[in-house]
XYZ file of C-alpha atoms in Angstrom:
205
model
C -77.134 -37.214 -150.363
C -73.997 -35.426 -151.548
C -71.059 -34.880 -149.206
C -70.887 -31.296 -147.890
C -68.098 -29.257 -149.439
C -65.426 -28.135 -146.975
C -64.965 -24.380 -147.288
C -62.060 -22.852 -145.426
C -62.408 -19.376 -143.964
C -59.179 -17.459 -143.419
C -59.584 -16.941 -139.685
C -56.948 -14.327 -138.911
C -59.208 -11.302 -138.503
C -62.555 -9.954 -139.723
C -66.005 -11.427 -140.418
C -65.097 -15.065 -139.776
C -68.102 -15.931 -137.594
C -70.592 -14.480 -140.075
C -69.201 -16.557 -142.946
C -69.263 -19.670 -140.748
C -72.960 -19.072 -140.073
C -73.789 -18.477 -143.738
C -72.003 -21.628 -144.910
C -73.570 -23.763 -142.192
C -77.022 -22.459 -143.104
C -76.665 -23.608 -146.730
C -75.285 -27.036 -145.845
C -71.573 -26.507 -146.476
C -68.905 -27.395 -143.908
C -66.943 -24.333 -142.729
C -63.354 -24.817 -141.549
C -61.260 -22.109 -139.876
C -57.843 -21.741 -141.537
C -54.905 -20.429 -139.513
C -52.042 -22.706 -140.607
C -50.619 -23.657 -143.975
C -51.120 -27.370 -143.280
C -54.894 -26.822 -143.078
C -55.093 -25.758 -146.726
C -54.810 -29.388 -147.850
C -58.110 -30.320 -146.192
C -60.445 -27.858 -147.949
C -62.277 -27.633 -151.282
C -62.398 -23.822 -151.438
C -61.558 -20.805 -149.294
C -63.218 -17.542 -148.255
C -61.127 -14.459 -147.517
C -63.439 -12.432 -145.251
C -63.977 -8.748 -144.787
C -61.832 -7.032 -142.191
C -58.699 -4.888 -142.380
C -56.563 -5.843 -145.353
C -53.219 -4.527 -144.095
C -53.628 -6.385 -140.791
C -54.583 -9.535 -142.700
C -51.546 -9.097 -144.926
C -49.197 -8.787 -141.962
C -50.649 -11.839 -140.212
C -50.348 -13.965 -143.367
C -46.628 -13.202 -143.377
C -46.120 -13.684 -139.624
C -47.907 -17.055 -139.641
C -46.153 -18.322 -142.761
C -49.416 -18.542 -144.702
C -48.811 -16.042 -147.495
C -46.810 -18.151 -149.932
C -48.656 -21.450 -149.280
C -51.996 -19.694 -149.882
C -50.691 -17.985 -153.027
C -49.512 -21.364 -154.304
C -52.829 -23.059 -153.493
C -54.731 -20.357 -155.382
C -52.332 -20.579 -158.329
C -52.912 -24.351 -158.344
C -56.667 -23.838 -158.699
C -58.122 -23.667 -155.174
C -61.491 -21.874 -155.602
C -61.731 -18.675 -153.586
C -64.234 -16.000 -152.655
C -63.264 -12.664 -151.122
C -65.644 -10.119 -149.592
C -64.543 -6.495 -149.105
C -61.009 -6.821 -147.659
C -60.995 -10.267 -149.246
C -61.360 -8.638 -152.671
C -58.357 -6.458 -151.856
C -56.295 -9.458 -150.757
C -57.108 -11.437 -153.918
C -56.149 -8.580 -156.275
C -52.939 -8.208 -158.252
C -52.666 -4.461 -157.631
C -53.924 -2.291 -154.758
C -54.200 1.493 -154.721
C -54.054 3.564 -151.518
C -52.391 0.923 -149.383
C -49.171 0.628 -147.398
C -46.037 0.044 -149.481
C -45.255 -3.142 -147.535
C -48.764 -4.632 -147.900
C -48.903 -8.106 -149.422
C -51.617 -9.600 -151.620
C -52.475 -12.949 -153.172
C -52.400 -12.180 -156.919
C -55.400 -14.394 -157.717
C -57.502 -11.849 -159.643
C -56.290 -9.709 -162.533
C -57.788 -6.553 -161.058
C -56.637 -3.263 -159.607
C -58.636 -2.247 -156.541
C -58.806 0.995 -154.586
C -59.004 0.613 -150.807
C -61.679 2.596 -148.939
C -62.903 3.813 -152.328
C -66.364 4.789 -151.053
C -64.938 6.584 -148.016
C -64.323 5.727 -144.396
C -66.785 4.183 -141.929
C -69.068 7.232 -141.981
C -69.529 6.775 -145.734
C -70.651 3.158 -145.482
C -73.964 2.522 -147.217
C -76.445 -0.036 -148.538
C -78.016 -0.441 -151.952
C -79.782 -3.057 -154.084
C -77.646 -4.811 -156.703
C -78.267 -7.184 -159.574
C -75.488 -9.776 -159.804
C -74.978 -11.622 -163.081
C -75.404 -15.358 -162.605
C -77.445 -15.019 -159.412
C -81.199 -15.356 -159.855
C -83.958 -14.073 -157.612
C -83.793 -10.355 -158.246
C -81.615 -7.649 -156.690
C -79.843 -8.360 -153.414
C -79.241 -5.935 -150.583
C -75.546 -5.051 -150.560
C -73.824 -3.616 -147.496
C -70.665 -1.581 -148.133
C -68.379 -0.870 -145.156
C -65.179 1.051 -145.975
C -65.379 -0.853 -149.225
C -63.041 -1.055 -152.207
C -64.047 -0.907 -155.819
C -62.392 -2.297 -158.951
C -60.525 0.416 -160.843
C -59.553 -1.815 -163.765
C -59.565 -5.465 -164.762
C -57.981 -7.811 -167.264
C -59.759 -9.350 -170.247
C -60.378 -12.663 -168.471
C -62.249 -11.018 -165.571
C -66.062 -11.114 -165.694
C -67.839 -8.050 -164.325
C -70.773 -9.404 -162.314
C -72.095 -6.285 -160.603
C -71.851 -2.493 -160.586
C -73.305 0.223 -158.377
C -76.639 1.189 -159.972
C -76.912 4.832 -158.987
C -75.590 7.680 -156.870
C -72.111 9.269 -156.944
C -70.471 5.856 -157.461
C -72.828 4.699 -160.253
C -71.099 2.283 -162.609
C -68.301 1.337 -160.236
C -67.458 -2.355 -160.368
C -68.181 -4.186 -157.106
C -68.440 -7.879 -158.062
C -66.106 -9.884 -160.301
C -65.171 -13.429 -161.214
C -62.119 -14.842 -162.910
C -62.230 -18.593 -163.414
C -62.786 -20.125 -159.981
C -62.105 -16.931 -158.026
C -64.997 -14.672 -156.978
C -64.931 -11.318 -155.181
C -67.387 -8.686 -153.999
C -66.839 -5.246 -152.489
C -69.829 -5.788 -150.227
C -70.604 -8.090 -147.278
C -73.292 -10.696 -148.114
C -72.476 -12.518 -144.882
C -74.199 -9.820 -142.811
C -77.558 -9.596 -144.603
C -79.099 -13.058 -144.312
C -79.241 -13.392 -148.117
C -77.190 -16.529 -148.809
C -77.215 -16.423 -152.604
C -73.574 -15.343 -152.984
C -72.433 -18.156 -150.694
C -74.614 -20.610 -152.616
C -73.112 -19.348 -155.881
C -69.599 -19.895 -154.527
C -70.390 -23.381 -153.220
C -71.733 -24.286 -156.677
C -68.468 -22.990 -158.174
C -66.589 -25.330 -155.824
C -68.816 -28.274 -156.721
C -68.209 -27.615 -160.415
C -64.461 -27.821 -159.823
C -64.910 -31.083 -157.948
C -66.947 -32.446 -160.844
C -64.005 -31.849 -163.206
C -61.514 -33.719 -161.015
């Protein structure tokens, strides 16, 4: 039996508990990350949904911003959902001028692109690379990808409605991001996809 992969979850704010539950359910080992020293013990990291400017401030206050940036630049696999997508981006629109980000994805994202809490919605999405048919996607004050570099794979777009065609799932190398929250639906396919990404990295080492 293979050793469970250790997936860190940035546990500063947001949907930490939900990601813990999802990872445990699929046989991975979740680890809460609050200190830079803890980054050395994990095989991959999840940046959860939450409030990106609060997350940004706490990364700075706790001395985690630069160590996490360096770990990602050195090849630590990462997955970001909603605010996590924002944090992983190189450029962010409609944010505070002092907001920090992790520069791990060559994308420009727009915060709260679908509107505030009252404009949150659900839809069914097909995600490239994930079998089993469309998955239910929950968007809560979600971003979307305004533009992306040539090395970024577009995995999913909104199928219909006013936001039809907007990019909401991307991958660049070993970094994955979605605008939506798969941790809240009970569908574990995105987490399984990420864990397989991590295992593939381990297989190359």
